[in-house]
């Protein structure tokens, strides 16, 4: 459990087994943490080399709402990452992308970052709109993956929950 005062903060858990290290990144939003167990939010992992974290502008949306994603890639190693590439995957039936400086291939945005020095980070923004065809309870999931030569990569997924405002029922007329 996380206190409400932690809302908006990023939590990092590090798991080590032998010479392997894995970082799990979770953003606390709206009183709950993100995860891959059906809850909404953002999770990420890295092997102690490159990490990628996605921060959406919202975790709940209605059909047609605009949403933006800030994707941050960080080199946690002590070596320069060469040929670094970031991929942001999405379902085009659920999310329309209208603003990014990356290369849109139809279901993913790709950035060829090049070199990323030890301890350096870079951030990218993707703007989009939730499809008007999404339904109450749908989950719009995006995936991010960063790879490079010379250091290990990392990945992240983010869930956006669709919440529709239901129509008012009953009559506006008072019975007399």
XYZ file of N, CA and C in Angstrom:
528
model
N 0.836 -1.186 0.000
C 0.000 0.000 0.000
C 0.875 1.241 0.000
N 0.369 2.273 -0.670
C 1.092 3.531 -0.770
C 0.170 4.642 -0.273
N 0.704 5.540 0.521
C -0.094 6.653 1.029
C -0.510 7.588 -0.098
N -1.657 8.253 0.085
C -2.127 9.219 -0.908
C -1.131 10.340 -1.133
N -0.320 10.661 -0.131
C 0.666 11.736 -0.281
C 1.747 11.378 -1.299
N 1.846 10.102 -1.677
C 2.839 9.668 -2.672
C 2.333 9.835 -4.096
N 1.078 10.263 -4.271
C 0.486 10.417 -5.597
C 1.353 11.322 -6.463
N 1.634 10.866 -7.674
C 2.436 11.645 -8.606
C 3.921 11.340 -8.544
N 4.356 10.548 -7.563
C 5.770 10.211 -7.441
C 6.067 8.894 -8.140
N 7.311 8.723 -8.535
C 7.770 7.479 -9.144
C 8.459 6.638 -8.092
N 8.106 5.359 -8.048
C 8.735 4.418 -7.136
C 9.619 3.485 -7.935
N 10.762 3.134 -7.382
C 11.674 2.208 -8.036
C 11.981 1.058 -7.088
N 11.811 -0.159 -7.589
C 12.198 -1.351 -6.841
C 13.318 -2.021 -7.612
N 14.353 -2.458 -6.925
C 15.469 -3.131 -7.574
C 15.532 -4.567 -7.072
N 15.582 -5.503 -8.016
C 15.679 -6.917 -7.696
C 17.016 -7.410 -8.236
N 17.796 -8.096 -7.403
C 19.090 -8.624 -7.823
C 19.130 -10.128 -7.609
N 19.650 -10.839 -8.598
C 19.858 -12.279 -8.497
C 21.181 -12.582 -9.193
N 22.181 -12.947 -8.425
C 23.502 -13.184 -8.993
C 24.043 -11.904 -9.601
N 24.418 -11.958 -10.880
C 24.939 -10.765 -11.548
C 23.861 -10.039 -12.358
N 22.606 -10.448 -12.214
C 21.489 -9.806 -12.912
C 20.806 -8.797 -11.986
N 20.462 -7.640 -12.522
C 19.730 -6.620 -11.789
C 18.543 -6.191 -12.630
N 17.391 -6.043 -11.987
C 16.193 -5.591 -12.689
C 15.543 -4.490 -11.865
N 15.293 -3.337 -12.510
C 14.597 -2.231 -11.864
C 13.151 -2.230 -12.326
N 12.229 -2.078 -11.390
C 10.805 -1.971 -11.689
C 10.391 -0.546 -11.326
N 9.841 0.191 -12.298
C 9.422 1.571 -12.086
C 7.907 1.624 -12.061
N 7.340 2.278 -11.075
C 5.898 2.417 -10.944
C 5.574 3.853 -10.585
N 4.603 4.433 -11.278
C 4.154 5.780 -10.976
C 2.887 5.689 -10.141
N 2.843 6.394 -9.017
C 1.665 6.409 -8.162
C 0.727 7.476 -8.703
N -0.487 7.064 -9.040
C -1.447 7.981 -9.634
C -2.832 7.674 -9.095
N -3.577 8.678 -8.742
C -4.958 8.540 -8.286
C -5.113 7.542 -7.159
N -4.162 7.509 -6.247
C -4.268 6.677 -5.074
C -3.942 5.223 -5.301
N -3.507 4.844 -6.509
C -3.151 3.451 -6.771
C -1.874 3.427 -7.584
N -1.191 2.307 -7.572
C 0.019 2.190 -8.365
C -0.288 1.435 -9.633
N 0.475 1.708 -10.663
C 0.301 1.012 -11.923
C 0.883 -0.378 -11.842
N 0.445 -1.212 -12.732
C 0.960 -2.568 -12.731
C 0.481 -3.318 -13.942
N 0.862 -4.569 -14.026
C 0.466 -5.393 -15.152
C -0.636 -6.362 -14.762
N -1.221 -6.196 -13.580
C -2.258 -7.108 -13.124
C -3.652 -6.569 -13.390
N -3.813 -5.739 -14.388
C -5.109 -5.207 -14.741
C -5.368 -3.824 -14.170
N -4.541 -3.360 -13.267
C -4.718 -2.009 -12.760
C -4.145 -1.034 -13.769
N -4.587 0.221 -13.683
C -4.059 1.191 -14.616
C -2.792 1.796 -14.056
N -1.929 2.239 -14.921
C -0.696 2.864 -14.484
C 0.424 2.559 -15.437
N 1.623 2.748 -14.957
C 2.797 2.592 -15.783
C 3.817 1.734 -15.059
N 4.375 0.759 -15.753
C 5.436 -0.046 -15.175
C 6.590 -0.103 -16.147
N 7.768 -0.320 -15.631
C 8.930 -0.422 -16.495
C 9.976 -1.297 -15.859
N 10.926 -1.736 -16.653
C 12.008 -2.542 -16.106
C 13.270 -2.304 -16.906
N 14.374 -2.625 -16.286
C 15.647 -2.551 -16.973
C 16.560 -3.568 -16.320
N 17.621 -3.918 -16.980
C 18.567 -4.874 -16.403
C 19.748 -4.146 -15.772
N 19.534 -2.900 -15.352
C 20.608 -2.130 -14.751
C 21.439 -1.391 -15.780
N 21.016 -1.392 -17.027
C 21.741 -0.737 -18.109
C 20.945 0.453 -18.635
N 20.011 0.193 -19.550
C 19.129 1.233 -20.071
C 17.755 1.068 -19.432
N 17.106 2.178 -19.140
C 15.744 2.104 -18.623
C 14.864 3.032 -19.433
N 13.588 2.720 -19.475
C 12.610 3.555 -20.159
C 11.406 3.688 -19.232
N 10.950 4.922 -19.072
C 9.793 5.183 -18.229
C 8.815 6.038 -19.009
N 7.539 5.679 -18.949
C 6.491 6.400 -19.662
C 5.580 7.064 -18.648
N 5.366 8.359 -18.828
C 4.474 9.123 -17.954
C 3.342 9.688 -18.807
N 2.156 9.080 -18.724
C 1.028 9.617 -19.497
C 0.425 10.835 -18.807
N -0.258 11.660 -19.570
C -0.908 12.841 -19.001
C -2.122 12.457 -18.166
N -2.609 11.239 -18.341
C -3.760 10.757 -17.589
C -3.761 9.235 -17.583
N -4.478 8.651 -16.622
C -4.618 7.194 -16.536
C -6.047 6.749 -16.797
N -6.995 7.691 -16.792
C -8.388 7.430 -17.127
C -8.787 8.420 -18.213
N -9.555 7.948 -19.194
C -9.964 8.827 -20.283
C -11.313 8.381 -20.822
N -11.936 9.281 -21.556
C -13.170 8.975 -22.266
C -12.852 8.852 -23.749
N -13.709 8.158 -24.509
C -13.496 8.093 -25.954
C -13.382 9.493 -26.542
N -12.389 9.706 -27.400
C -12.156 10.997 -28.030
C -11.231 11.923 -27.257
N -10.919 11.604 -25.988
C -10.031 12.462 -25.195
C -8.616 12.481 -25.766
N -7.945 13.606 -25.554
C -6.537 13.710 -25.928
C -5.682 13.201 -24.775
N -4.552 12.599 -25.119
C -3.609 12.097 -24.120
C -2.204 12.308 -24.662
N -1.275 12.607 -23.775
C 0.127 12.714 -24.192
C 0.955 11.794 -23.311
N 2.022 11.288 -23.879
C 2.943 10.389 -23.184
C 4.336 11.007 -23.236
N 4.971 11.141 -22.083
C 6.367 11.551 -22.038
C 7.186 10.298 -21.765
N 8.089 9.973 -22.668
C 8.904 8.766 -22.574
C 10.331 9.192 -22.280
N 10.878 8.706 -21.168
C 12.239 9.061 -20.770
C 13.119 7.817 -20.818
N 14.201 7.921 -21.553
C 15.200 6.856 -21.654
C 16.408 7.286 -20.842
N 16.919 6.397 -20.007
C 18.076 6.723 -19.154
C 19.120 5.613 -19.280
N 20.382 6.026 -19.394
C 21.498 5.076 -19.422
C 22.044 4.961 -18.004
N 21.701 3.863 -17.333
C 22.131 3.636 -15.955
C 23.486 2.935 -15.868
N 24.092 2.671 -17.004
C 25.369 1.951 -17.001
C 26.538 2.936 -16.881
N 27.738 2.391 -16.855
C 28.938 3.243 -16.822
C 29.612 3.283 -18.199
N 28.864 2.871 -19.242
C 29.376 2.881 -20.620
C 28.443 3.676 -21.519
N 28.962 4.138 -22.634
C 28.124 4.818 -23.616
C 27.320 3.785 -24.385
N 26.013 4.042 -24.510
C 25.139 3.190 -25.314
C 25.185 3.700 -26.750
N 25.558 2.848 -27.671
C 25.642 3.218 -29.094
C 24.426 2.662 -29.829
N 24.077 3.314 -30.952
C 22.961 2.870 -31.790
C 21.680 2.692 -30.968
N 21.433 3.597 -30.065
C 20.269 3.507 -29.184
C 19.004 3.776 -29.983
N 18.014 2.903 -29.788
C 16.737 3.060 -30.472
C 15.598 2.874 -29.465
N 14.610 3.753 -29.544
C 13.424 3.695 -28.704
C 12.217 3.396 -29.572
N 11.367 2.475 -29.117
C 10.131 2.142 -29.813
C 8.965 2.301 -28.850
N 7.924 2.989 -29.296
C 6.692 3.189 -28.534
C 5.574 2.540 -29.332
N 5.086 1.387 -28.858
C 4.056 0.646 -29.577
C 2.662 0.959 -29.072
N 1.695 0.973 -29.993
C 0.314 1.277 -29.644
C -0.626 0.563 -30.602
N -1.892 0.442 -30.220
C -2.908 -0.157 -31.075
C -3.624 0.969 -31.813
N -3.466 1.070 -33.147
C -4.075 2.176 -33.885
C -5.608 2.136 -33.888
N -6.210 1.010 -33.513
C -7.670 0.950 -33.397
C -8.138 1.641 -32.111
N -7.215 1.848 -31.160
C -7.567 2.465 -29.886
C -6.981 3.867 -29.705
N -5.896 4.151 -30.402
C -5.174 5.403 -30.183
C -4.699 5.967 -31.517
N -5.052 7.222 -31.799
C -4.576 7.918 -32.992
C -3.457 8.864 -32.577
N -2.326 8.757 -33.243
C -1.178 9.609 -32.938
C -1.201 10.797 -33.888
N -1.114 12.012 -33.344
C -1.112 13.204 -34.192
C 0.063 14.124 -33.933
N 0.893 13.824 -32.955
C 2.020 14.708 -32.705
C 3.196 13.978 -32.093
N 4.291 13.924 -32.823
C 5.521 13.316 -32.327
C 6.648 13.684 -33.274
N 7.871 13.673 -32.762
C 9.008 13.902 -33.641
C 9.670 12.589 -34.047
N 9.053 11.466 -33.670
C 9.570 10.154 -34.063
C 8.982 9.714 -35.394
N 9.455 8.580 -35.873
C 9.002 7.990 -37.137
C 7.813 7.069 -36.835
N 6.635 7.371 -37.399
C 5.434 6.584 -37.158
C 5.323 5.493 -38.218
N 5.337 4.229 -37.788
C 5.258 3.099 -38.720
C 3.840 2.535 -38.817
N 2.871 3.160 -38.152
C 1.495 2.688 -38.212
C 1.017 2.078 -36.910
N 1.909 1.410 -36.182
C 1.548 0.881 -34.861
C 2.669 1.078 -33.848
N 3.672 1.824 -34.239
C 4.726 2.199 -33.297
C 5.435 3.457 -33.775
N 5.974 4.176 -32.789
C 6.797 5.349 -33.063
C 8.229 4.935 -32.758
N 9.163 5.270 -33.655
C 10.563 4.864 -33.509
C 11.441 6.109 -33.504
N 12.362 6.156 -32.544
C 13.375 7.203 -32.492
C 14.742 6.547 -32.565
N 15.581 7.000 -33.479
C 16.971 6.574 -33.547
C 17.776 7.612 -32.765
N 18.107 7.283 -31.526
C 18.732 8.233 -30.602
C 20.223 8.379 -30.861
N 20.865 7.303 -31.317
C 22.317 7.336 -31.510
C 23.030 7.021 -30.218
N 24.004 7.839 -29.836
C 24.783 7.613 -28.611
C 24.081 8.232 -27.410
N 24.138 7.513 -26.294
C 23.604 8.004 -25.026
C 24.646 7.689 -23.963
N 25.313 8.730 -23.485
C 26.414 8.566 -22.541
C 25.972 8.012 -21.200
N 26.929 7.493 -20.453
C 26.663 6.965 -19.112
C 26.010 8.049 -18.262
N 24.890 7.698 -17.619
C 24.185 8.635 -16.758
C 23.293 9.625 -17.485
N 23.310 9.636 -18.811
C 22.495 10.588 -19.569
C 21.081 10.064 -19.761
N 20.155 11.009 -19.979
C 18.785 10.639 -20.297
C 18.258 11.559 -21.394
N 17.257 11.078 -22.098
C 16.566 11.843 -23.147
C 15.078 11.604 -22.995
N 14.294 12.627 -23.265
C 12.833 12.507 -23.176
C 12.191 12.833 -24.512
N 11.084 12.161 -24.787
C 10.341 12.315 -26.028
C 8.859 12.405 -25.680
N 8.086 13.082 -26.534
C 6.658 13.243 -26.278
C 5.865 12.699 -27.457
N 4.780 11.997 -27.134
C 3.827 11.507 -28.131
C 2.462 12.065 -27.749
N 1.791 12.711 -28.697
C 0.437 13.223 -28.488
C -0.534 12.403 -29.318
N -1.684 12.103 -28.736
C -2.666 11.316 -29.455
C -4.067 11.549 -28.928
N -5.004 10.827 -29.513
C -6.404 10.885 -29.107
C -6.939 9.469 -28.991
N -7.725 9.237 -27.957
C -8.360 7.938 -27.750
C -9.452 7.774 -28.802
N -9.525 6.605 -29.401
C -10.517 6.341 -30.431
C -11.930 6.521 -29.880
N -12.818 7.139 -30.674
C -14.208 7.273 -30.228
C -14.921 5.921 -30.162
N -14.305 4.872 -30.710
C -14.907 3.537 -30.704
C -14.582 2.734 -29.452
N -13.752 3.270 -28.552
C -13.455 2.540 -27.320
C -14.688 2.542 -26.432
N -14.756 1.552 -25.557
C -15.911 1.374 -24.685
C -15.509 1.457 -23.223
N -16.483 1.716 -22.384
C -16.277 1.749 -20.941
C -15.590 0.458 -20.485
N -14.510 0.593 -19.744
C -13.781 -0.567 -19.235
C -12.644 -1.035 -20.125
N -12.571 -0.551 -21.371
C -11.452 -0.924 -22.248
C -10.145 -0.421 -21.645
N -9.074 -1.116 -21.938
C -7.728 -0.709 -21.541
C -6.937 -0.406 -22.810
N -6.408 0.803 -22.900
C -5.521 1.182 -24.008
C -4.103 1.005 -23.474
N -3.419 -0.045 -23.939
C -2.079 -0.366 -23.449
C -1.040 0.037 -24.485
N -0.004 0.725 -24.009
C 1.131 1.058 -24.865
C 2.370 0.372 -24.315
N 3.321 0.099 -25.196
C 4.560 -0.575 -24.829
C 5.741 0.259 -25.315
N 6.766 0.330 -24.501
C 7.989 1.022 -24.906
C 9.163 0.080 -24.712
N 10.114 0.165 -25.627
C 11.289 -0.690 -25.582
C 12.492 0.118 -26.050
N 13.600 0.023 -25.321
C 14.823 0.704 -25.727
C 15.926 -0.334 -25.869
N 16.674 -0.238 -26.968
C 17.785 -1.152 -27.225
C 19.007 -0.331 -27.625
N 20.180 -0.936 -27.473
C 21.427 -0.271 -27.854
C 22.524 -1.303 -27.998
N 23.620 -0.894 -28.613
C 24.815 -1.713 -28.711
C 25.701 -1.397 -27.516
N 26.193 -2.436 -26.857
C 27.143 -2.244 -25.763
C 26.538 -2.259 -24.374
N 25.221 -2.068 -24.276
C 24.538 -2.132 -22.979
C 23.191 -2.810 -23.184
N 22.625 -3.353 -22.109
C 21.323 -4.020 -22.193
C 20.189 -3.019 -22.288
N 19.060 -3.471 -22.778
C 17.904 -2.612 -22.978
C 16.916 -2.668 -21.836
N 15.813 -1.963 -22.002
C 14.756 -1.926 -21.005
C 13.406 -1.785 -21.685
N 12.332 -2.014 -20.924
C 10.990 -1.925 -21.485
C 10.021 -1.368 -20.457
N 8.855 -0.975 -20.934
C 7.828 -0.400 -20.083
C 6.478 -0.587 -20.751
N 5.421 -0.681 -19.952
C 4.065 -0.677 -20.493
C 3.227 0.288 -19.669
N 2.237 0.876 -20.316
C 1.365 1.840 -19.665
C -0.072 1.546 -20.057
N -0.972 1.560 -19.076
C -2.385 1.319 -19.307
C -3.185 2.585 -19.109
N -4.114 2.819 -20.009
C -5.054 3.924 -19.936
C -6.445 3.299 -19.891
N -7.197 3.546 -18.827
C -8.520 2.939 -18.662
C -9.588 3.858 -19.247
N -10.506 3.280 -20.017
C -11.594 4.034 -20.612
C -12.774 4.038 -19.650
N -13.238 5.243 -19.326
C -14.380 5.428 -18.438
C -15.366 6.334 -19.165
N -16.508 5.782 -19.522
C -17.522 6.583 -20.206
C -18.503 7.147 -19.193
N -18.924 8.364 -19.452
C -19.982 8.945 -18.635
C -21.289 8.383 -19.164
N -22.020 7.741 -18.295
C -23.263 7.107 -18.712
C -24.362 8.149 -18.878
N -25.299 7.919 -19.815
C -26.365 8.880 -20.015
C -27.304 8.906 -18.812
N -27.907 10.071 -18.573
C -28.860 10.210 -17.504
C -30.110 9.433 -17.849
N -30.668 8.751 -16.870
C -31.899 7.997 -17.099
C -33.029 8.645 -16.325
N -34.234 8.296 -16.666
C -35.387 8.861 -15.969
C -35.899 10.083 -16.701
N -36.783 10.795 -16.065
C -37.418 11.942 -16.670
C -37.016 13.206 -15.931
N -36.900 14.300 -16.681
C -36.636 15.585 -16.068
C -37.915 16.213 -15.536
N -39.059 15.712 -15.971
C -40.345 16.251 -15.545
C -40.720 15.691 -14.182
N -41.183 16.570 -13.327
C -41.656 16.112 -12.014
C -43.085 15.615 -12.168
N -43.363 14.524 -11.509
C -44.735 14.006 -11.520
C -45.594 14.911 -10.664
N -46.782 15.199 -11.133
C -47.690 16.064 -10.368
C -48.875 15.306 -9.857
